[in-house]
PDB file of C-alpha atoms and ligand atoms in Angstrom:
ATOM      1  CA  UNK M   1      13.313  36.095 -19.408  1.00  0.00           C
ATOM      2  CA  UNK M   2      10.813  32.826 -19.879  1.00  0.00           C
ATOM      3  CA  UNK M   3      10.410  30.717 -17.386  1.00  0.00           C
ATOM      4  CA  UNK M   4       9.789  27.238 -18.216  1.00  0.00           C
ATOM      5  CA  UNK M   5       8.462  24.219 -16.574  1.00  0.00           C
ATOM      6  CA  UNK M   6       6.579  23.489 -13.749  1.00  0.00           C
ATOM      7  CA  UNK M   7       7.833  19.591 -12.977  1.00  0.00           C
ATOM      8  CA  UNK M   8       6.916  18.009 -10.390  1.00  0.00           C
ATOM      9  CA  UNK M   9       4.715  20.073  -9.480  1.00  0.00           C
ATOM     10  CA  UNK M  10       3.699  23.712 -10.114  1.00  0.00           C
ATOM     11  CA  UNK M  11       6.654  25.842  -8.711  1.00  0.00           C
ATOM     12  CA  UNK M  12       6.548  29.710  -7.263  1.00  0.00           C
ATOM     13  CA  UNK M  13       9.682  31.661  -8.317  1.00  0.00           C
ATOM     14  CA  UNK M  14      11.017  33.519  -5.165  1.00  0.00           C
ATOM     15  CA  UNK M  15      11.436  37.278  -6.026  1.00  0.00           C
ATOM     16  CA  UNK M  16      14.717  36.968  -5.246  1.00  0.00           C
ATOM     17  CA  UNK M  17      15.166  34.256  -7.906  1.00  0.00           C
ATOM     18  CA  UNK M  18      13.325  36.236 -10.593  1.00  0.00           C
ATOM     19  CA  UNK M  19      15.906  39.101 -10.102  1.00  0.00           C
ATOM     20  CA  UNK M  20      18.636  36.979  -9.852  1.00  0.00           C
ATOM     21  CA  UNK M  21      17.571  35.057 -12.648  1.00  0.00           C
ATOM     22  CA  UNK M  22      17.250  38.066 -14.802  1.00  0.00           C
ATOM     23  CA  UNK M  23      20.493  39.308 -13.859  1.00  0.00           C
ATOM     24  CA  UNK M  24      22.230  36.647 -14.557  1.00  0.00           C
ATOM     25  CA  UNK M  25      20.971  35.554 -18.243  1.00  0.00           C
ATOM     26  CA  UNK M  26      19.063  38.564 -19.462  1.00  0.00           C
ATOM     27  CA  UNK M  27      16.406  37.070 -21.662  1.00  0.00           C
ATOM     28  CA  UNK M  28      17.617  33.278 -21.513  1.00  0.00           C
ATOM     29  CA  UNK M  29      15.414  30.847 -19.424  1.00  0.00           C
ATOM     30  CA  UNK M  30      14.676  29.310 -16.353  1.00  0.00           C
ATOM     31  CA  UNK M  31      13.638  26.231 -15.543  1.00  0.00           C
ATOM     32  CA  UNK M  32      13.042  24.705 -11.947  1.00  0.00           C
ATOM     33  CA  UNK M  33      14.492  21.505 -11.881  1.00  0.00           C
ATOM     34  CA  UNK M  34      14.701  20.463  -8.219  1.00  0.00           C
ATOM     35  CA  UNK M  35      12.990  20.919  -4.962  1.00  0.00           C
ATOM     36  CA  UNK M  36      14.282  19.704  -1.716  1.00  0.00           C
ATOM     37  CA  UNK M  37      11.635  18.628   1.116  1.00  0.00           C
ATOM     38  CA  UNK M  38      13.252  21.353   2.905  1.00  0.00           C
ATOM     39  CA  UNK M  39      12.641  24.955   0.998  1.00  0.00           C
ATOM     40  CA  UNK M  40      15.386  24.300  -1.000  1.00  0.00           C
ATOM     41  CA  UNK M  41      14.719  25.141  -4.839  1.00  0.00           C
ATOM     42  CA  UNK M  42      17.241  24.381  -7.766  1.00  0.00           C
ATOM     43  CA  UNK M  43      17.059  26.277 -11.336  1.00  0.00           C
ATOM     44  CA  UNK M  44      18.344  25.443 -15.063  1.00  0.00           C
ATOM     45  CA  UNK M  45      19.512  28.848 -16.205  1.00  0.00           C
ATOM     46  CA  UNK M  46      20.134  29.333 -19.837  1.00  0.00           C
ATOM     47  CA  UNK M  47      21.251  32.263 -21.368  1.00  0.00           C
ATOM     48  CA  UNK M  48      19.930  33.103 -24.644  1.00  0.00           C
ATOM     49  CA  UNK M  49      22.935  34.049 -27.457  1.00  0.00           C
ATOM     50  CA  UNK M  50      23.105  37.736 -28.221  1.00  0.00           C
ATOM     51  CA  UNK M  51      22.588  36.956 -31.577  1.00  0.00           C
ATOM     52  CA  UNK M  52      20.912  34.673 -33.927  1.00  0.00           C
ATOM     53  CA  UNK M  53      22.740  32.167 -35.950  1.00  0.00           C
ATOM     54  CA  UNK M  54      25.520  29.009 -34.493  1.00  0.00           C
ATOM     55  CA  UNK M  55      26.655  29.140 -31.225  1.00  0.00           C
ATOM     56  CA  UNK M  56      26.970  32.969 -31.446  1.00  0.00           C
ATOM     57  CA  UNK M  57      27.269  34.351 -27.590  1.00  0.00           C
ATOM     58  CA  UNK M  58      25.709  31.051 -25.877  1.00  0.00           C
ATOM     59  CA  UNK M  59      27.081  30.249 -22.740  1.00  0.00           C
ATOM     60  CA  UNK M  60      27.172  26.983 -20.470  1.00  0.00           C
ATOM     61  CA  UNK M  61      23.909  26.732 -18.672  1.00  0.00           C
ATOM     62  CA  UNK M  62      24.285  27.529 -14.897  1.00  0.00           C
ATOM     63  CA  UNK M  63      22.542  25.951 -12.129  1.00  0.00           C
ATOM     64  CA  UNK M  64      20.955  28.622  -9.357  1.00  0.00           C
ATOM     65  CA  UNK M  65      20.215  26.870  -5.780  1.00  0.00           C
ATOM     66  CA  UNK M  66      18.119  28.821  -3.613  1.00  0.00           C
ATOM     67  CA  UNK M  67      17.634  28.233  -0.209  1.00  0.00           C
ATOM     68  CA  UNK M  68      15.023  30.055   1.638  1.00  0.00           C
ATOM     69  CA  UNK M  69      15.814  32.143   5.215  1.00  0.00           C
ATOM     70  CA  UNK M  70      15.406  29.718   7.813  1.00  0.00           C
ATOM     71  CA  UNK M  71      15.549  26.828   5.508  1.00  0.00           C
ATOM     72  CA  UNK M  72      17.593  23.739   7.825  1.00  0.00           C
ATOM     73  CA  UNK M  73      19.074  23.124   4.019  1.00  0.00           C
ATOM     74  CA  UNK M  74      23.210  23.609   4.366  1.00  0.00           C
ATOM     75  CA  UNK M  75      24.151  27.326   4.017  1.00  0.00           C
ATOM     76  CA  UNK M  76      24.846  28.057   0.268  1.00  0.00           C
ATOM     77  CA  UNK M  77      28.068  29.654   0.995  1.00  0.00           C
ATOM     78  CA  UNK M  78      28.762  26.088   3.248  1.00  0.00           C
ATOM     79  CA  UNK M  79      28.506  24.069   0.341  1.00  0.00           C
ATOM     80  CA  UNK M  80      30.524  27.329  -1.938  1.00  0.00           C
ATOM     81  CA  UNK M  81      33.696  26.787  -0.367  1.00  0.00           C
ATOM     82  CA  UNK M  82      33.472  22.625   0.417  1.00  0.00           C
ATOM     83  CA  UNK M  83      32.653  22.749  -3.288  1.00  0.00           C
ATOM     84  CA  UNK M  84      35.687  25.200  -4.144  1.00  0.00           C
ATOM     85  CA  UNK M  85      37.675  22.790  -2.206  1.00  0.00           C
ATOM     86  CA  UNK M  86      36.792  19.510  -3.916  1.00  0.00           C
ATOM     87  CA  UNK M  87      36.799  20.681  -7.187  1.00  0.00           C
ATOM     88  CA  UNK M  88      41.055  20.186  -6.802  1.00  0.00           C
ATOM     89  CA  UNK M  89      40.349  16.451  -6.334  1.00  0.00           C
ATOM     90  CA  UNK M  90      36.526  15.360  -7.908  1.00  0.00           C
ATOM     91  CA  UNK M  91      34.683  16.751 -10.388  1.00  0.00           C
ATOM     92  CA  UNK M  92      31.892  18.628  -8.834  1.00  0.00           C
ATOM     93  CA  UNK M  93      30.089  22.237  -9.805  1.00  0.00           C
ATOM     94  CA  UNK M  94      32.525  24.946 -10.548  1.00  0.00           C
ATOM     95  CA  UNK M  95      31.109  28.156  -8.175  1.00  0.00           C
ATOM     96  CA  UNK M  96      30.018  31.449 -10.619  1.00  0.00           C
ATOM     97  CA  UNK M  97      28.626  32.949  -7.510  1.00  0.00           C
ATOM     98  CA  UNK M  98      26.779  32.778  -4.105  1.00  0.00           C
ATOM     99  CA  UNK M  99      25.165  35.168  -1.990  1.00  0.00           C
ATOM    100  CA  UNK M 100      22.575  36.482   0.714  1.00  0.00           C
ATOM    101  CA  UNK M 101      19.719  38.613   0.780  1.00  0.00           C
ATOM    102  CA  UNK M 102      16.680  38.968   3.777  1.00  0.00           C
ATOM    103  CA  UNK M 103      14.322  36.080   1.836  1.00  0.00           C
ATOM    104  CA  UNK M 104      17.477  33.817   1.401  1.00  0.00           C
ATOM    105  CA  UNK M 105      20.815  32.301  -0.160  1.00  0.00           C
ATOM    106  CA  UNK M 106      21.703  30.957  -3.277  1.00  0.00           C
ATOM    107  CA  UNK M 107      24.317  29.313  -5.019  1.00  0.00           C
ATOM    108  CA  UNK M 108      25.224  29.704  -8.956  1.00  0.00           C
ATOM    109  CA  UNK M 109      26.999  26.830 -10.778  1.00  0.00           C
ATOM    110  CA  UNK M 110      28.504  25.751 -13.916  1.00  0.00           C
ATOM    111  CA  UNK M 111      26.046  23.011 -15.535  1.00  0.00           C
ATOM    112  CA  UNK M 112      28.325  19.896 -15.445  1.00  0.00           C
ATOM    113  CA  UNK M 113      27.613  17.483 -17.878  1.00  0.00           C
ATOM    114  CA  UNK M 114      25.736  14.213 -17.169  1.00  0.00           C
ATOM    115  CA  UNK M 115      22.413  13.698 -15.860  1.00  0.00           C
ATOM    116  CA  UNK M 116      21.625  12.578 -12.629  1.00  0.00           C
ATOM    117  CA  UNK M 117      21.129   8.973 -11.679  1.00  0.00           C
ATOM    118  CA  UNK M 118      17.139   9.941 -10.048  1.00  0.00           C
ATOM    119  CA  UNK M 119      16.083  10.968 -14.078  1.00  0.00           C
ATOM    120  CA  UNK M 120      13.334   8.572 -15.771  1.00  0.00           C
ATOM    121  CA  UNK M 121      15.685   7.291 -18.238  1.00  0.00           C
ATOM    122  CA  UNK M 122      18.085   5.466 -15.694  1.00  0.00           C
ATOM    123  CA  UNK M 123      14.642   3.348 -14.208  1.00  0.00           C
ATOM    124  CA  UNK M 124      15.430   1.497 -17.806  1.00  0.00           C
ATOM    125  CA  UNK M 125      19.218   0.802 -16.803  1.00  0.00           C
ATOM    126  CA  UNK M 126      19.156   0.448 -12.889  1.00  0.00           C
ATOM    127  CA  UNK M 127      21.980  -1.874 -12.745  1.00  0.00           C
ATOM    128  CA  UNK M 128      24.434   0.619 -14.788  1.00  0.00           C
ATOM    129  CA  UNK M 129      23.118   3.230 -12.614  1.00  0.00           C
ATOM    130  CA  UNK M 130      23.830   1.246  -8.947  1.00  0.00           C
ATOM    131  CA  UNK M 131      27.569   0.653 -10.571  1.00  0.00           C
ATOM    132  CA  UNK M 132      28.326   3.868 -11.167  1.00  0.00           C
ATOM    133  CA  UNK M 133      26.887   5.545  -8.068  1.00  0.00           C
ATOM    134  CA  UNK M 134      29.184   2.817  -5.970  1.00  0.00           C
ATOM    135  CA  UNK M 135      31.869   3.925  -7.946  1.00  0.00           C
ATOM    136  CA  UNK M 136      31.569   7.316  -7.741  1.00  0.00           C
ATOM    137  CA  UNK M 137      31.817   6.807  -4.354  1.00  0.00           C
ATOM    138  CA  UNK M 138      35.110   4.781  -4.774  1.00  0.00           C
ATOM    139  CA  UNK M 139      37.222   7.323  -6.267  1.00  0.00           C
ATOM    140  CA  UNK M 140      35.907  10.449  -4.343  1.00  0.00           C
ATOM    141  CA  UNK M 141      36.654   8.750  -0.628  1.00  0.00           C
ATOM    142  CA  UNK M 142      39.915   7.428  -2.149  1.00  0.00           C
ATOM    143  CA  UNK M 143      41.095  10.629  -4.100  1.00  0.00           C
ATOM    144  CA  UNK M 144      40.330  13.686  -1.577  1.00  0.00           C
ATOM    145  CA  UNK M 145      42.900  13.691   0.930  1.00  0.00           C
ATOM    146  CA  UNK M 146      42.083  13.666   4.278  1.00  0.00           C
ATOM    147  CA  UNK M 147      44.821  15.226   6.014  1.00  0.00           C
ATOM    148  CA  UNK M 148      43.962  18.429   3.435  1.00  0.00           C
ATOM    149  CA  UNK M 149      40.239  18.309   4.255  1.00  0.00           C
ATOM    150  CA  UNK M 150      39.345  21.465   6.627  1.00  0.00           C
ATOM    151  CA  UNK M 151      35.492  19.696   7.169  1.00  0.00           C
ATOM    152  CA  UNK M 152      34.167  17.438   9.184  1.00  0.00           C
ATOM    153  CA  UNK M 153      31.100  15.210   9.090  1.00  0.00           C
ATOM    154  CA  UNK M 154      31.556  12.980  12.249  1.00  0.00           C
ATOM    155  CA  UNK M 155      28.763  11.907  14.578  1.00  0.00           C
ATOM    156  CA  UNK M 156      29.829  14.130  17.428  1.00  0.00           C
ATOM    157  CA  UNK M 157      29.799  16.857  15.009  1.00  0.00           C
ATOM    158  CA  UNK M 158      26.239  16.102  13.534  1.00  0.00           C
ATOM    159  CA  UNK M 159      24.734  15.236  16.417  1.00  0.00           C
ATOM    160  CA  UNK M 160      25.976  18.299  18.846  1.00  0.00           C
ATOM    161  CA  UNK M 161      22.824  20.661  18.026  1.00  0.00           C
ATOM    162  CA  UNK M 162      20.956  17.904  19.016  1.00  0.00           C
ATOM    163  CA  UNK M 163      18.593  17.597  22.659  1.00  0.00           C
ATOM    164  CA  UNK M 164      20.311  15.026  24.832  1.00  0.00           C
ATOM    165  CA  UNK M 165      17.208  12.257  24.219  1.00  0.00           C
ATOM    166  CA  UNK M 166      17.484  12.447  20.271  1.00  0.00           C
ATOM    167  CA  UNK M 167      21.868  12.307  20.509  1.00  0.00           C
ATOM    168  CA  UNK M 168      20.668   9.068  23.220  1.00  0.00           C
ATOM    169  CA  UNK M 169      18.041   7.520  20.402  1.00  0.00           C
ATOM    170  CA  UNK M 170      21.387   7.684  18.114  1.00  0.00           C
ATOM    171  CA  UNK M 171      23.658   5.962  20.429  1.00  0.00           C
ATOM    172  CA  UNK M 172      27.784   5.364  20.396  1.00  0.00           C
ATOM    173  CA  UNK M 173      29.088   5.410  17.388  1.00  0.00           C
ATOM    174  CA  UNK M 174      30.745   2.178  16.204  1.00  0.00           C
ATOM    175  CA  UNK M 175      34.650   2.103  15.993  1.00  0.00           C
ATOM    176  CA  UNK M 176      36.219   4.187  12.978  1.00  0.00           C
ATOM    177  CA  UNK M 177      36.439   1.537   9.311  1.00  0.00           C
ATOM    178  CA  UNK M 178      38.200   4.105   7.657  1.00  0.00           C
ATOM    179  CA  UNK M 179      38.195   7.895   7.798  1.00  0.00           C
ATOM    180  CA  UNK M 180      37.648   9.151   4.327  1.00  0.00           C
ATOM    181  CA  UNK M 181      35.993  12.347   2.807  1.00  0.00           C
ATOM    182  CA  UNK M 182      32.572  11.625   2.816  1.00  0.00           C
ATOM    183  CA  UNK M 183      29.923  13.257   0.240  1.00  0.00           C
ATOM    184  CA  UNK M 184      27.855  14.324   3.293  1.00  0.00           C
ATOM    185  CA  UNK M 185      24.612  13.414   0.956  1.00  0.00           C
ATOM    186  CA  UNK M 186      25.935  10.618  -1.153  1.00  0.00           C
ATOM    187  CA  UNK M 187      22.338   9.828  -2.949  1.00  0.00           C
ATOM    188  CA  UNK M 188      20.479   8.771  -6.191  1.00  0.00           C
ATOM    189  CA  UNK M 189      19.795  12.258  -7.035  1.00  0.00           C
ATOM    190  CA  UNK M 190      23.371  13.532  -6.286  1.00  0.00           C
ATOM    191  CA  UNK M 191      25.272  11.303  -8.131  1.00  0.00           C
ATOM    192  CA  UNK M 192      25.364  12.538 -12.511  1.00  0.00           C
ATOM    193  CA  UNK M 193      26.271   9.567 -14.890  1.00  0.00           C
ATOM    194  CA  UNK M 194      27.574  10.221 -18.334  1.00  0.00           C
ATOM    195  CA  UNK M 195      24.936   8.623 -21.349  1.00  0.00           C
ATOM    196  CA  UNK M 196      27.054   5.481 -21.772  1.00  0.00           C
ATOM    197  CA  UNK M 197      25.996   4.838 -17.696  1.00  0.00           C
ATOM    198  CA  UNK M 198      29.519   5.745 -16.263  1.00  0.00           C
ATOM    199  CA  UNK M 199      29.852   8.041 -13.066  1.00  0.00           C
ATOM    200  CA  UNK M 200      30.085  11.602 -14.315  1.00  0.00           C
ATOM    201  CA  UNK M 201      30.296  13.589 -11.212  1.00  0.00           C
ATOM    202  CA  UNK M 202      29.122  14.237  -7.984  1.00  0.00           C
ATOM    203  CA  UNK M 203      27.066  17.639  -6.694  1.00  0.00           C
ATOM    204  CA  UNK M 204      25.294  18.654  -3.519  1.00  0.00           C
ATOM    205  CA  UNK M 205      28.043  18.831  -1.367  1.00  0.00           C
ATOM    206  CA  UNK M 206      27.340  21.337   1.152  1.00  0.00           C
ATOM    207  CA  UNK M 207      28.171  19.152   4.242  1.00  0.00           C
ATOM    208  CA  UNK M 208      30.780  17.166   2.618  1.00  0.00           C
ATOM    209  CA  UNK M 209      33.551  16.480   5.505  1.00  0.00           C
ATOM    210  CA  UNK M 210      35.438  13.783   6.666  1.00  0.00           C
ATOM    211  CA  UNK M 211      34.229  10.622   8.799  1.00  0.00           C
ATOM    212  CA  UNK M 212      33.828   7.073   8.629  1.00  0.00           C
ATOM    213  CA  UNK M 213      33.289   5.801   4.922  1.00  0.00           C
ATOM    214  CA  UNK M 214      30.371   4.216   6.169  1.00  0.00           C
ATOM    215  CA  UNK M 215      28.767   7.350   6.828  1.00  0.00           C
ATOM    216  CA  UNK M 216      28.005   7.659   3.027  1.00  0.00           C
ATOM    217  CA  UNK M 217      27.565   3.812   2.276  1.00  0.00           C
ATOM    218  CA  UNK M 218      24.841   3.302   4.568  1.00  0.00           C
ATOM    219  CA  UNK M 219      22.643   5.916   2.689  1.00  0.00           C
ATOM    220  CA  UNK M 220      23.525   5.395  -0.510  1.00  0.00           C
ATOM    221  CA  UNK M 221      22.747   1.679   0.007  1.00  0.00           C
ATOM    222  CA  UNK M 222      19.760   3.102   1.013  1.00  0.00           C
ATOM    223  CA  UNK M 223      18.929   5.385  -1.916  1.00  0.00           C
ATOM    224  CA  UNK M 224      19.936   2.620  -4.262  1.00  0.00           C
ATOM    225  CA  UNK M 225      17.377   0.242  -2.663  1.00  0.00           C
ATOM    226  CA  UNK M 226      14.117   2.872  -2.508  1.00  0.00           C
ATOM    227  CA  UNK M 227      14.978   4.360  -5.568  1.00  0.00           C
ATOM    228  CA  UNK M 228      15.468   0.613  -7.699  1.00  0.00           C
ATOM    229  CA  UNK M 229      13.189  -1.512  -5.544  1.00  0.00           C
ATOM    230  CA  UNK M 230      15.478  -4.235  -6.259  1.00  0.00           C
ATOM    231  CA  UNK M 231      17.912  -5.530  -3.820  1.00  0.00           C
ATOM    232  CA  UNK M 232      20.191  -7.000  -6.387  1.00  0.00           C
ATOM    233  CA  UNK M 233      21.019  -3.304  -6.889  1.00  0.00           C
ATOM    234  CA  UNK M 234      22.125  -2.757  -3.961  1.00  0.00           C
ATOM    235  CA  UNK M 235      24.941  -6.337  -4.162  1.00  0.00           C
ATOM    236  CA  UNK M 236      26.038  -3.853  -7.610  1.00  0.00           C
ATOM    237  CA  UNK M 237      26.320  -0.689  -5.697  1.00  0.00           C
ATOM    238  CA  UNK M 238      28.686  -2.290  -2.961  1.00  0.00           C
ATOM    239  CA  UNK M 239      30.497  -4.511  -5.840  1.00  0.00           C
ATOM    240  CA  UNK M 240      31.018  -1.446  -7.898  1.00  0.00           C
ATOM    241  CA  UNK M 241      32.488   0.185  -4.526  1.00  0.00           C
ATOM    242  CA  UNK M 242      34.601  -2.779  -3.526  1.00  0.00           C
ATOM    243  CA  UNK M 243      33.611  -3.586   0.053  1.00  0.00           C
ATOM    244  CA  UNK M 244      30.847  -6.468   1.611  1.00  0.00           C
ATOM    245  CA  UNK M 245      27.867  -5.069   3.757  1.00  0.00           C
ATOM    246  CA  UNK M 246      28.453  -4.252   7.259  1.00  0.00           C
ATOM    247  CA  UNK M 247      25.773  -4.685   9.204  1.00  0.00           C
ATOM    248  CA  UNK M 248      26.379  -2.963  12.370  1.00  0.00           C
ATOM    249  CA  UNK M 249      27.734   0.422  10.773  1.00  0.00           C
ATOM    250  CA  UNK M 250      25.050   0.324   8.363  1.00  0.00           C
ATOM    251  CA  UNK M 251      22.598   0.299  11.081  1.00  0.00           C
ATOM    252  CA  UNK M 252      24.293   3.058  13.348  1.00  0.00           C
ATOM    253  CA  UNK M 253      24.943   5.508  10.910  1.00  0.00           C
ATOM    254  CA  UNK M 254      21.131   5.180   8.806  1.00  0.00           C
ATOM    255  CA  UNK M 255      19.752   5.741  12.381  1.00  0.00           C
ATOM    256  CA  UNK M 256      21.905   8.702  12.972  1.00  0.00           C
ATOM    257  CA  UNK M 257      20.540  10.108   9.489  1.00  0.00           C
ATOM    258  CA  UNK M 258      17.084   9.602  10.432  1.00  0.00           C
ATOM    259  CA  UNK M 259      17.139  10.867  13.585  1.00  0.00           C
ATOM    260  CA  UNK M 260      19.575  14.505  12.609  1.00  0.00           C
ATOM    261  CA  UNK M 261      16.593  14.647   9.443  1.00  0.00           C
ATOM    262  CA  UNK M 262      13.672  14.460  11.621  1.00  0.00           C
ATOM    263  CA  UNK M 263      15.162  16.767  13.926  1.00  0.00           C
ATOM    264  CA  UNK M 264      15.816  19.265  10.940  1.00  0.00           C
ATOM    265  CA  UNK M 265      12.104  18.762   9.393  1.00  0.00           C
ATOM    266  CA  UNK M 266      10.635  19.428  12.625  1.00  0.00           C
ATOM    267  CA  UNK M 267      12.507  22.771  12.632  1.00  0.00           C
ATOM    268  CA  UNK M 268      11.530  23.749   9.774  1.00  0.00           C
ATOM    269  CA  UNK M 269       7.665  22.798   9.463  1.00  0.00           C
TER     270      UNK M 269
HETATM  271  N1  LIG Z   1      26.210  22.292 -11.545  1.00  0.00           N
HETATM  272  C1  LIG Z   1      25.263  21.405 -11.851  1.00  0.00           C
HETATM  273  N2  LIG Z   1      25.317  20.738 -13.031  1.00  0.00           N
HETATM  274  C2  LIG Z   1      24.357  19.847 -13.373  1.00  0.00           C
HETATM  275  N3  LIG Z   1      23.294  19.557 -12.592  1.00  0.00           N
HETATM  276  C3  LIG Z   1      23.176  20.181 -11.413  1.00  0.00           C
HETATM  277  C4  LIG Z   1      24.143  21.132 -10.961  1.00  0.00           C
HETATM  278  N4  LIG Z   1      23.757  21.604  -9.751  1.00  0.00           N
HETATM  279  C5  LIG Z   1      22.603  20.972  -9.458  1.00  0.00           C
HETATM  280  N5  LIG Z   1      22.233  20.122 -10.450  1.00  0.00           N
HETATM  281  C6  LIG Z   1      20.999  19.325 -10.528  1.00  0.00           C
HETATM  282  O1  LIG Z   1      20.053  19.894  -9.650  1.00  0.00           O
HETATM  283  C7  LIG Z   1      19.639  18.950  -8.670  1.00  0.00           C
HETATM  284  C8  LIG Z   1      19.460  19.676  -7.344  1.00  0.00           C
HETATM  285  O2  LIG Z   1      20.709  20.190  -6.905  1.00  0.00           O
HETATM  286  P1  LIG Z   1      21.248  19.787  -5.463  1.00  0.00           P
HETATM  287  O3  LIG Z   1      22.541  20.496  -5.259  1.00  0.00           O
HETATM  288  O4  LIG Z   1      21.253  18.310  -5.337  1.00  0.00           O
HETATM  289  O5  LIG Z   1      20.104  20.436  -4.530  1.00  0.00           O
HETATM  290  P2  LIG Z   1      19.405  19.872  -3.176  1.00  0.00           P
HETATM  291  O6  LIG Z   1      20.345  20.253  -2.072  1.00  0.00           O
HETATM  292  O7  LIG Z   1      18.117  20.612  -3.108  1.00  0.00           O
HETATM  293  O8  LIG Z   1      19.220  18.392  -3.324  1.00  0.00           O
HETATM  294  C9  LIG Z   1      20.729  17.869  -8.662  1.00  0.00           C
HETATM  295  O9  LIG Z   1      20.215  16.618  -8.281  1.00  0.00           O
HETATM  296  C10 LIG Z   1      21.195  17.875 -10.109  1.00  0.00           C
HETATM  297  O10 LIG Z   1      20.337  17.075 -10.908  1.00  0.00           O
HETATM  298 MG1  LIG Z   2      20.457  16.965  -4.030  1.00  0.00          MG
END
């Protein structure tokens, strides 16, 4: 086994991750690709072909998640069956695997293809990249049915292992747009176009659940602005998505973000 790649910055492999890693593609590599600001690690695992010559043995790369005990990242196995779920109604990562030990959780995927919208190469075609992330959006709260959904991603529900001040700092929720199934993390980084700059598919859906479709707009609006710098983007992304700005949700539910991620980072540091 070779691991490869230490970008962004130099990266320790767990244990756990070695072993896992070597159980899982023998001699292939690994390559960290991702690391949350909350413990959580991601891996490119590719397994090498048994032997030389075309295509002889190679499998799809797999994507390993690893989240850390006491990491306030969703639960692998959370995000194992909201993924098994969606994967009747979006495309999203097919499960291999998931599983616990005492240093942490993980999650093994199928590599999908498409690259996400955060990589270097999309900074030269923002606008394609706003478009597609809005419409990605589109079709996942108008395909997954809500009636089927068994999750739930309201404010009561994210803000109930909250202390009363930080649930008061939120404040009421405004009345219900439409209830849709929400990503739960709809972001730059979570959202995978295809090369011609078309929505490929969505991934890092461990608290995907149903609530208010503004929910997801007002942080993807969000991402799309920080990640751009350009607030034209951000007319594209809600164009693309086929709604105007609402001011008032927007607010509520970026504020309820902030405060339920602040109360998570100051768990876990
Ligand atoms: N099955 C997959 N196929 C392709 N890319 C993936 C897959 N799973 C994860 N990734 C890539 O790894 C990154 C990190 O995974 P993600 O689930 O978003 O972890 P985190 O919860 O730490 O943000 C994603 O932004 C995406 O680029
Ligand atoms: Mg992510």
């Amino acid at each position: 086994m070779v691991v490869r790649g230490v970008h962004p910055a130099p990266v320790e492999i767990p244990d756990a991750v070695h072993a896992l890693a070597g159980w899982y593609v023998g001699w292939g590599s690994v390559t960290p690709v991702w690391r949350n600001d909350l413990g959580g690690l991601t891996f490119r695992l590719e397994g090498a072909p048994l032997l030389p010559g075309p295509d002889t043995g190679s499998r799809p790369a797999r994507y390993l998640k690893w989240v850390p005990a006491g990491a306030p990242c969703p639960d692998p196995f959370a995000e194992a069956g909201r993924l098994s779920w969606a994967r009747r109604f979006a495309v999203v990562p097919k499960v291999i695997d998931v599983g616990r030990g005492d240093d942490g959780a993980w999650l093994l995927t199928e590599e999908l293809r498409g690259t996400s919208a955060i990589e270097p190469r999309w900074r030269g075609r923002p606008r394609a990249a706003a478009h597609a992330i809005g419409e990605g959006l589109r079709l996942l709260h108008d395909t997954a049915p809500v009636a089927d959904c068994p999750f739930t991603w309201t404010p009561a529900a994210r803000t109930a292992a909250l202390p009363a001040e930080a649930r008061a700092a939120v404040g009421r929720p405004p009345a219900v747009d439409r209830l849709v199934v929400c990503h739960g993390d709809a972001c730059v980084p979570n959202t995978l176009l295809h090369d011609d700059g078309t929505f490929a598919a969505h991934v890092d859906l461990g608290e995907l659940g149903v609530a208010d479709r503004w929910s997801d707009l007002a942080v993807a609006s969000r991402s799309v602005a920080r990640r751009f710098q350009d607030p034209q983007l951000v007319t594209e992304f809600f164009a693309a998505y086929g709604i105007a700005p609402d001011p008032d949700r927007i607010e509520y539910y970026r504020r309820l973000w902030d405060v339920v991620e602040r109360h998570r980072t100051r768990l876990w540091r």
